[in-house]
Structures are given as structure tokens and as C-alpha cells.
Amino acid sequence: TFILRRTKTRATDSVPHRVRAALDSLAEGVIILDQDHRIALANAAFAKLSGKAADDLQGEKVADLPWIATEDEDEDATDGTGAEVWSKAAESGDAQHGIILGYRGGGARPHTLSMNYTPIVSDDGGVRGTMATFDNLTNVERRNSQLRKMLSRLKRSKEEIRKRNRELQDLATQDPLTGCANRRTLFGDLERLWSAAKRYEYPLSCVMFDIDHFKSVNDRFGHA
């Protein structure tokens, strides 16, 4: 509340050194917003994430920061998801946890952040502003992305192996010209059927077909 009462002055002047030192010691990014959702204070972790000095962030509208779409979203989030998150949080007035946001800060790669959003309530029960904390999930998300790619490649590899195995099975059991079962398959199936016929005592028949004058086909087109 002390910070929010003095947002018109420089942050370095309005925030006690011990408060800033405490916030700067946190590994996660922290920003404190006034009622207009302007940044009253950003700690060192969030400033590093943004690629800006903490003092330069003061007074900026949080929805105007370079929020971007995460992997699961199709559109740029600067005027969509980013702004929607803050407006929905403001309208509800409730704390929100674990909201995933994309943010293009000062680094070459965008960041994946998990945000916790908590209203700052004064003694009279009114909401004077909000505090948001950010856990940087970029490295975790990058590893998850690499794992998903590896699993996808493994799945494709397994499918390719199954396909090759089917092809080998076909080569081993079928005549390559006609696609009919070959001699090996005939004897394998015949052995199984013969054993079953003996065991259950039912008749087994074998029918043989011959094509008349097939010699002429061989003489004309060749045995192959």
C-alpha cells in the first residue's frame, strides 16, 4: 500500500531500500500494479526478464508489455491473451494461480511464464492494486518440447519398424509375383490344419486346381 500511494514519484524514491532488497532477492519475477494496471514496482528478476531497467518499467501498462502466444495458441497475445488475462483478473478481483503466458523479453528467445496474480486489499477492504509473480518455465518447457519431439521420432521409428516387419513377413510368406501364399506358408498352414483335424477328428480336404494349356502362357511370356 505504501508503494501504491506514491507511484507518481520515482520507484527508487518511494520504496524503502529494505523492501526493494527483499523483492530483488526473490528468484521469481515480481511486479506490483496500481488500480490502472500500471507498474508501480518491478523487482530485479522481472527487469532481467524484460531486458529493461526496473525504473524504466515503472508507469508502463502491464497489458502493453510484449506478451506473445504460447505454443498452444495460434494468435499473437499482445492484444489478445495478454490483455485478456489482466482485464479478467481485474474484473473478477480474485487471486489467480498458474496462468501460463508467453513473453518476449530482452533475450533472443521468448519466455514461458507461470503467473500468480493476487489483489492488494487495503484496510477498508478496497482493492488498491495487484501483485503478480512469475516463475520462468522456459527451460522446463524447452526440455518438454525436446522430449515431445523425441517421443514423436520414436513413434515414427516404431511405425517404420512395424511396416518393415510386415514387408518382411510378406516376402517370407507370399509369392512376389502373384501375392499368393508360397510353399513355406502352405506347409506351415497344412501342418497346423492336419494336427487340428487329427485332434478333433474332423475331415480335412485338399483341392488342387490346374489351368489348361498354361504352357502356352509360359512359352509366350516366359516363366517369370
PDB file of C-alpha atoms in Angstrom:
ATOM      1  CA  THR A   1       0.000   0.000   0.000  1.00  0.00           C
ATOM      2  CA  PHE A   2       2.895   2.342   0.777  1.00  0.00           C
ATOM      3  CA  ILE A   3       4.274   1.749  -2.692  1.00  0.00           C
ATOM      4  CA  LEU A   4       0.915   2.301  -4.402  1.00  0.00           C
ATOM      5  CA  ARG A   5       0.325   5.593  -2.599  1.00  0.00           C
ATOM      6  CA  ARG A   6       3.497   7.038  -4.113  1.00  0.00           C
ATOM      7  CA  THR A   7       3.513   5.722  -7.660  1.00  0.00           C
ATOM      8  CA  LYS A   8       3.790   9.255  -9.060  1.00  0.00           C
ATOM      9  CA  THR A   9       7.320   9.522  -7.714  1.00  0.00           C
ATOM     10  CA  ARG A  10      10.330   7.550  -8.834  1.00  0.00           C
ATOM     11  CA  ALA A  11      10.312   3.974  -7.554  1.00  0.00           C
ATOM     12  CA  THR A  12      13.779   4.390  -6.133  1.00  0.00           C
ATOM     13  CA  ASP A  13      12.491   7.290  -4.039  1.00  0.00           C
ATOM     14  CA  SER A  14       9.173   5.791  -2.916  1.00  0.00           C
ATOM     15  CA  VAL A  15      10.259   2.266  -1.943  1.00  0.00           C
ATOM     16  CA  PRO A  16      12.307   1.664   1.201  1.00  0.00           C
ATOM     17  CA  HIS A  17      15.642   0.058   0.448  1.00  0.00           C
ATOM     18  CA  ARG A  18      14.872  -2.971   2.621  1.00  0.00           C
ATOM     19  CA  VAL A  19      11.633  -3.617   0.709  1.00  0.00           C
ATOM     20  CA  ARG A  20      13.334  -3.406  -2.677  1.00  0.00           C
ATOM     21  CA  ALA A  21      16.229  -5.557  -1.428  1.00  0.00           C
ATOM     22  CA  ALA A  22      13.776  -8.186  -0.219  1.00  0.00           C
ATOM     23  CA  LEU A  23      11.927  -8.258  -3.548  1.00  0.00           C
ATOM     24  CA  ASP A  24      15.167  -8.276  -5.529  1.00  0.00           C
ATOM     25  CA  SER A  25      16.351 -11.313  -3.575  1.00  0.00           C
ATOM     26  CA  LEU A  26      13.470 -13.402  -4.952  1.00  0.00           C
ATOM     27  CA  ALA A  27      14.254 -15.743  -7.833  1.00  0.00           C
ATOM     28  CA  GLU A  28      10.846 -15.252  -9.426  1.00  0.00           C
ATOM     29  CA  GLY A  29       9.818 -12.046 -11.149  1.00  0.00           C
ATOM     30  CA  VAL A  30       7.538  -9.717  -9.180  1.00  0.00           C
ATOM     31  CA  ILE A  31       5.567  -6.677 -10.285  1.00  0.00           C
ATOM     32  CA  ILE A  32       3.211  -4.504  -8.279  1.00  0.00           C
ATOM     33  CA  LEU A  33       0.446  -2.747 -10.203  1.00  0.00           C
ATOM     34  CA  ASP A  34      -1.731   0.210  -9.322  1.00  0.00           C
ATOM     35  CA  GLN A  35      -5.503   0.384  -9.905  1.00  0.00           C
ATOM     36  CA  ASP A  36      -4.925   1.347 -13.551  1.00  0.00           C
ATOM     37  CA  HIS A  37      -2.734  -1.742 -14.039  1.00  0.00           C
ATOM     38  CA  ARG A  38       0.382   0.339 -14.405  1.00  0.00           C
ATOM     39  CA  ILE A  39       3.615  -0.985 -12.963  1.00  0.00           C
ATOM     40  CA  ALA A  40       4.418   0.659  -9.643  1.00  0.00           C
ATOM     41  CA  LEU A  41       7.375  -1.600  -8.920  1.00  0.00           C
ATOM     42  CA  ALA A  42       9.278  -4.368 -10.720  1.00  0.00           C
ATOM     43  CA  ASN A  43      11.926  -6.424  -8.980  1.00  0.00           C
ATOM     44  CA  ALA A  44      15.342  -7.321 -10.411  1.00  0.00           C
ATOM     45  CA  ALA A  45      14.236 -10.758 -11.685  1.00  0.00           C
ATOM     46  CA  PHE A  46      11.382  -9.317 -13.754  1.00  0.00           C
ATOM     47  CA  ALA A  47      13.601  -6.495 -15.016  1.00  0.00           C
ATOM     48  CA  LYS A  48      16.168  -9.038 -16.200  1.00  0.00           C
ATOM     49  CA  LEU A  49      13.385 -10.998 -17.889  1.00  0.00           C
ATOM     50  CA  SER A  50      12.233  -7.840 -19.669  1.00  0.00           C
ATOM     51  CA  GLY A  51      15.664  -6.647 -20.720  1.00  0.00           C
ATOM     52  CA  LYS A  52      14.921  -3.260 -19.188  1.00  0.00           C
ATOM     53  CA  ALA A  53      15.926  -1.444 -16.026  1.00  0.00           C
ATOM     54  CA  ALA A  54      13.408  -1.770 -13.195  1.00  0.00           C
ATOM     55  CA  ASP A  55      12.932   2.006 -13.067  1.00  0.00           C
ATOM     56  CA  ASP A  56      12.178   2.133 -16.797  1.00  0.00           C
ATOM     57  CA  LEU A  57       9.298  -0.323 -16.312  1.00  0.00           C
ATOM     58  CA  GLN A  58       7.604   1.932 -13.790  1.00  0.00           C
ATOM     59  CA  GLY A  59       4.433   3.507 -15.168  1.00  0.00           C
ATOM     60  CA  GLU A  60       4.030   1.096 -18.097  1.00  0.00           C
ATOM     61  CA  LYS A  61       0.637  -0.517 -18.670  1.00  0.00           C
ATOM     62  CA  VAL A  62       1.125  -4.181 -17.986  1.00  0.00           C
ATOM     63  CA  ALA A  63      -1.108  -5.227 -20.917  1.00  0.00           C
ATOM     64  CA  ASP A  64       1.194  -3.287 -23.256  1.00  0.00           C
ATOM     65  CA  LEU A  65       4.196  -5.453 -22.417  1.00  0.00           C
ATOM     66  CA  PRO A  66       5.272  -7.849 -25.195  1.00  0.00           C
ATOM     67  CA  TRP A  67       3.079 -10.809 -24.277  1.00  0.00           C
ATOM     68  CA  ILE A  68       3.029 -13.393 -27.030  1.00  0.00           C
ATOM     69  CA  ALA A  69       1.153 -16.546 -27.849  1.00  0.00           C
ATOM     70  CA  THR A  70       2.319 -19.737 -26.194  1.00  0.00           C
ATOM     71  CA  GLU A  71       2.791 -22.930 -28.219  1.00  0.00           C
ATOM     72  CA  ASP A  72      -0.833 -23.933 -27.705  1.00  0.00           C
ATOM     73  CA  GLU A  73      -2.171 -20.641 -29.078  1.00  0.00           C
ATOM     74  CA  ASP A  74      -2.453 -19.544 -32.684  1.00  0.00           C
ATOM     75  CA  GLU A  75      -2.611 -15.765 -32.403  1.00  0.00           C
ATOM     76  CA  ASP A  76      -0.347 -13.074 -31.079  1.00  0.00           C
ATOM     77  CA  ALA A  77      -1.290 -12.493 -27.462  1.00  0.00           C
ATOM     78  CA  THR A  78      -0.223  -8.866 -27.214  1.00  0.00           C
ATOM     79  CA  ASP A  79      -3.755  -7.579 -27.834  1.00  0.00           C
ATOM     80  CA  GLY A  80      -5.459 -10.853 -27.004  1.00  0.00           C
ATOM     81  CA  THR A  81      -4.296 -13.218 -24.328  1.00  0.00           C
ATOM     82  CA  GLY A  82      -2.004 -10.785 -22.516  1.00  0.00           C
ATOM     83  CA  ALA A  83      -4.591  -8.035 -22.236  1.00  0.00           C
ATOM     84  CA  GLU A  84      -7.383 -10.521 -21.525  1.00  0.00           C
ATOM     85  CA  VAL A  85      -5.526 -12.013 -18.563  1.00  0.00           C
ATOM     86  CA  TRP A  86      -5.212  -8.667 -16.835  1.00  0.00           C
ATOM     87  CA  SER A  87      -8.733  -7.485 -17.623  1.00  0.00           C
ATOM     88  CA  LYS A  88     -10.283 -10.759 -16.457  1.00  0.00           C
ATOM     89  CA  ALA A  89      -8.244 -10.698 -13.284  1.00  0.00           C
ATOM     90  CA  ALA A  90      -9.291  -7.109 -12.639  1.00  0.00           C
ATOM     91  CA  GLU A  91     -12.960  -7.837 -13.283  1.00  0.00           C
ATOM     92  CA  SER A  92     -13.024 -10.882 -11.019  1.00  0.00           C
ATOM     93  CA  GLY A  93     -10.991  -9.320  -8.232  1.00  0.00           C
ATOM     94  CA  ASP A  94      -9.924 -12.815  -7.234  1.00  0.00           C
ATOM     95  CA  ALA A  95      -6.478 -14.328  -6.956  1.00  0.00           C
ATOM     96  CA  GLN A  96      -5.416 -16.483  -9.892  1.00  0.00           C
ATOM     97  CA  HIS A  97      -2.664 -19.052  -9.972  1.00  0.00           C
ATOM     98  CA  GLY A  98      -0.662 -20.959 -12.566  1.00  0.00           C
ATOM     99  CA  ILE A  99      -1.680 -18.897 -15.607  1.00  0.00           C
ATOM    100  CA  ILE A 100       0.671 -19.723 -18.486  1.00  0.00           C
ATOM    101  CA  LEU A 101       1.834 -16.747 -20.560  1.00  0.00           C
ATOM    102  CA  GLY A 102       4.351 -16.207 -23.315  1.00  0.00           C
ATOM    103  CA  TYR A 103       6.626 -13.178 -23.022  1.00  0.00           C
ATOM    104  CA  ARG A 104       9.170 -11.804 -25.464  1.00  0.00           C
ATOM    105  CA  GLY A 105      11.646 -10.005 -23.262  1.00  0.00           C
ATOM    106  CA  GLY A 106      15.190  -8.875 -23.851  1.00  0.00           C
ATOM    107  CA  GLY A 107      16.555 -12.325 -24.758  1.00  0.00           C
ATOM    108  CA  ALA A 108      16.736 -13.887 -28.178  1.00  0.00           C
ATOM    109  CA  ARG A 109      14.128 -16.500 -27.296  1.00  0.00           C
ATOM    110  CA  PRO A 110      10.651 -15.919 -25.892  1.00  0.00           C
ATOM    111  CA  HIS A 111       9.920 -16.985 -22.333  1.00  0.00           C
ATOM    112  CA  THR A 112       7.206 -19.261 -20.995  1.00  0.00           C
ATOM    113  CA  LEU A 113       5.959 -17.946 -17.658  1.00  0.00           C
ATOM    114  CA  SER A 114       3.640 -19.219 -14.960  1.00  0.00           C
ATOM    115  CA  MET A 115       1.883 -16.266 -13.321  1.00  0.00           C
ATOM    116  CA  ASN A 116       0.258 -15.946  -9.905  1.00  0.00           C
ATOM    117  CA  TYR A 117      -1.966 -12.884  -9.554  1.00  0.00           C
ATOM    118  CA  THR A 118      -3.128 -11.516  -6.173  1.00  0.00           C
ATOM    119  CA  PRO A 119      -5.182  -8.359  -5.429  1.00  0.00           C
ATOM    120  CA  ILE A 120      -3.750  -5.946  -2.839  1.00  0.00           C
ATOM    121  CA  VAL A 121      -6.544  -5.070  -0.417  1.00  0.00           C
ATOM    122  CA  SER A 122      -6.372  -2.016   1.850  1.00  0.00           C
ATOM    123  CA  ASP A 123      -7.578  -1.865   5.457  1.00  0.00           C
ATOM    124  CA  ASP A 124     -11.008  -0.611   4.360  1.00  0.00           C
ATOM    125  CA  GLY A 125     -11.476  -3.630   2.066  1.00  0.00           C
ATOM    126  CA  GLY A 126     -10.900  -1.797  -1.189  1.00  0.00           C
ATOM    127  CA  VAL A 127      -8.590  -3.119  -3.876  1.00  0.00           C
ATOM    128  CA  ARG A 128      -5.674  -0.722  -4.274  1.00  0.00           C
ATOM    129  CA  GLY A 129      -3.755  -2.729  -6.826  1.00  0.00           C
ATOM    130  CA  THR A 130      -2.367  -6.132  -7.531  1.00  0.00           C
ATOM    131  CA  MET A 131       0.818  -8.117  -7.217  1.00  0.00           C
ATOM    132  CA  ALA A 132       1.875 -10.634  -9.847  1.00  0.00           C
ATOM    133  CA  THR A 133       4.695 -13.144  -9.551  1.00  0.00           C
ATOM    134  CA  PHE A 134       6.233 -15.044 -12.442  1.00  0.00           C
ATOM    135  CA  ASP A 135       8.058 -18.370 -12.495  1.00  0.00           C
ATOM    136  CA  ASN A 136      10.184 -18.786 -15.601  1.00  0.00           C
ATOM    137  CA  LEU A 137       9.312 -22.146 -17.155  1.00  0.00           C
ATOM    138  CA  THR A 138      11.322 -21.556 -20.322  1.00  0.00           C
ATOM    139  CA  ASN A 139      13.969 -24.215 -19.676  1.00  0.00           C
ATOM    140  CA  VAL A 140      11.362 -26.702 -18.461  1.00  0.00           C
ATOM    141  CA  GLU A 141       9.177 -26.026 -21.490  1.00  0.00           C
ATOM    142  CA  ARG A 142      12.195 -26.344 -23.786  1.00  0.00           C
ATOM    143  CA  ARG A 143      13.039 -29.736 -22.295  1.00  0.00           C
ATOM    144  CA  ASN A 144       9.397 -30.790 -22.586  1.00  0.00           C
ATOM    145  CA  SER A 145       9.402 -29.713 -26.225  1.00  0.00           C
ATOM    146  CA  GLN A 146      12.572 -31.716 -26.879  1.00  0.00           C
ATOM    147  CA  LEU A 147      11.022 -34.705 -25.121  1.00  0.00           C
ATOM    148  CA  ARG A 148       7.860 -34.422 -27.225  1.00  0.00           C
ATOM    149  CA  LYS A 149       9.973 -34.330 -30.388  1.00  0.00           C
ATOM    150  CA  MET A 150      11.965 -37.362 -29.244  1.00  0.00           C
ATOM    151  CA  LEU A 151       8.766 -39.267 -28.466  1.00  0.00           C
ATOM    152  CA  SER A 152       7.359 -38.295 -31.849  1.00  0.00           C
ATOM    153  CA  ARG A 153      10.517 -39.541 -33.598  1.00  0.00           C
ATOM    154  CA  LEU A 154      10.391 -42.747 -31.547  1.00  0.00           C
ATOM    155  CA  LYS A 155       6.760 -43.278 -32.520  1.00  0.00           C
ATOM    156  CA  ARG A 156       7.590 -42.783 -36.200  1.00  0.00           C
ATOM    157  CA  SER A 157      10.540 -45.154 -35.814  1.00  0.00           C
ATOM    158  CA  LYS A 158       8.320 -47.829 -34.258  1.00  0.00           C
ATOM    159  CA  GLU A 159       5.768 -47.415 -37.042  1.00  0.00           C
ATOM    160  CA  GLU A 160       8.550 -47.747 -39.620  1.00  0.00           C
ATOM    161  CA  ILE A 161       9.845 -50.897 -37.904  1.00  0.00           C
ATOM    162  CA  ARG A 162       6.347 -52.403 -37.874  1.00  0.00           C
ATOM    163  CA  LYS A 163       5.966 -51.554 -41.548  1.00  0.00           C
ATOM    164  CA  ARG A 164       9.295 -53.190 -42.392  1.00  0.00           C
ATOM    165  CA  ASN A 165       8.377 -56.240 -40.338  1.00  0.00           C
ATOM    166  CA  ARG A 166       5.108 -56.577 -42.256  1.00  0.00           C
ATOM    167  CA  GLU A 167       7.006 -56.290 -45.526  1.00  0.00           C
ATOM    168  CA  LEU A 168       9.477 -58.964 -44.400  1.00  0.00           C
ATOM    169  CA  GLN A 169       6.599 -61.172 -43.323  1.00  0.00           C
ATOM    170  CA  ASP A 170       5.004 -60.746 -46.736  1.00  0.00           C
ATOM    171  CA  LEU A 171       8.273 -61.559 -48.501  1.00  0.00           C
ATOM    172  CA  ALA A 172       8.675 -64.668 -46.384  1.00  0.00           C
ATOM    173  CA  THR A 173       5.127 -65.962 -46.834  1.00  0.00           C
ATOM    174  CA  GLN A 174       3.910 -64.696 -50.237  1.00  0.00           C
ATOM    175  CA  ASP A 175       4.870 -65.206 -53.844  1.00  0.00           C
ATOM    176  CA  PRO A 176       6.168 -61.790 -55.009  1.00  0.00           C
ATOM    177  CA  LEU A 177       4.580 -62.097 -58.449  1.00  0.00           C
ATOM    178  CA  THR A 178       1.042 -63.202 -57.574  1.00  0.00           C
ATOM    179  CA  GLY A 179       0.761 -62.315 -53.906  1.00  0.00           C
ATOM    180  CA  CYS A 180      -0.463 -65.846 -53.227  1.00  0.00           C
ATOM    181  CA  ALA A 181       0.773 -67.831 -50.234  1.00  0.00           C
ATOM    182  CA  ASN A 182       4.062 -69.552 -51.070  1.00  0.00           C
ATOM    183  CA  ARG A 183       5.253 -73.117 -50.460  1.00  0.00           C
ATOM    184  CA  ARG A 184       6.545 -72.259 -46.994  1.00  0.00           C
ATOM    185  CA  THR A 185       3.154 -70.883 -45.957  1.00  0.00           C
ATOM    186  CA  LEU A 186       1.374 -73.872 -47.498  1.00  0.00           C
ATOM    187  CA  PHE A 187       3.335 -76.387 -45.439  1.00  0.00           C
ATOM    188  CA  GLY A 188       3.056 -74.303 -42.263  1.00  0.00           C
ATOM    189  CA  ASP A 189      -0.717 -73.942 -42.578  1.00  0.00           C
ATOM    190  CA  LEU A 190      -1.125 -77.553 -43.666  1.00  0.00           C
ATOM    191  CA  GLU A 191       0.763 -78.814 -40.606  1.00  0.00           C
ATOM    192  CA  ARG A 192      -1.467 -76.770 -38.302  1.00  0.00           C
ATOM    193  CA  LEU A 193      -4.683 -77.889 -40.034  1.00  0.00           C
ATOM    194  CA  TRP A 194      -3.539 -81.511 -40.150  1.00  0.00           C
ATOM    195  CA  SER A 195      -2.805 -81.546 -36.407  1.00  0.00           C
ATOM    196  CA  ALA A 196      -6.183 -79.947 -35.611  1.00  0.00           C
ATOM    197  CA  ALA A 197      -8.041 -82.438 -37.853  1.00  0.00           C
ATOM    198  CA  LYS A 198      -6.356 -85.372 -36.093  1.00  0.00           C
ATOM    199  CA  ARG A 199      -7.013 -83.931 -32.629  1.00  0.00           C
ATOM    200  CA  TYR A 200     -10.684 -83.108 -33.151  1.00  0.00           C
ATOM    201  CA  GLU A 201     -11.320 -85.948 -35.636  1.00  0.00           C
ATOM    202  CA  TYR A 202     -12.836 -83.923 -38.453  1.00  0.00           C
ATOM    203  CA  PRO A 203     -12.147 -84.478 -42.150  1.00  0.00           C
ATOM    204  CA  LEU A 204      -9.546 -82.433 -43.966  1.00  0.00           C
ATOM    205  CA  SER A 205      -9.750 -81.904 -47.720  1.00  0.00           C
ATOM    206  CA  CYS A 206      -7.231 -80.528 -50.191  1.00  0.00           C
ATOM    207  CA  VAL A 207      -8.336 -79.151 -53.570  1.00  0.00           C
ATOM    208  CA  MET A 208      -5.855 -78.627 -56.413  1.00  0.00           C
ATOM    209  CA  PHE A 209      -6.556 -76.503 -59.474  1.00  0.00           C
ATOM    210  CA  ASP A 210      -4.804 -76.755 -62.793  1.00  0.00           C
ATOM    211  CA  ILE A 211      -5.089 -74.303 -65.677  1.00  0.00           C
ATOM    212  CA  ASP A 212      -5.373 -75.899 -69.112  1.00  0.00           C
ATOM    213  CA  HIS A 213      -2.764 -75.028 -71.717  1.00  0.00           C
ATOM    214  CA  PHE A 214      -0.797 -72.863 -69.284  1.00  0.00           C
ATOM    215  CA  LYS A 215       2.342 -73.928 -71.075  1.00  0.00           C
ATOM    216  CA  SER A 216       1.407 -71.535 -73.860  1.00  0.00           C
ATOM    217  CA  VAL A 217       1.434 -68.649 -71.392  1.00  0.00           C
ATOM    218  CA  ASN A 218       4.918 -69.614 -70.223  1.00  0.00           C
ATOM    219  CA  ASP A 219       6.112 -70.060 -73.829  1.00  0.00           C
ATOM    220  CA  ARG A 220       4.738 -66.681 -74.855  1.00  0.00           C
ATOM    221  CA  PHE A 221       5.543 -64.501 -71.804  1.00  0.00           C
ATOM    222  CA  GLY A 222       8.244 -66.511 -70.046  1.00  0.00           C
ATOM    223  CA  HIS A 223       8.215 -68.388 -66.757  1.00  0.00           C
ATOM    224  CA  ALA A 224       8.995 -65.233 -64.742  1.00  0.00           C
TER     225      ALA A 224
END
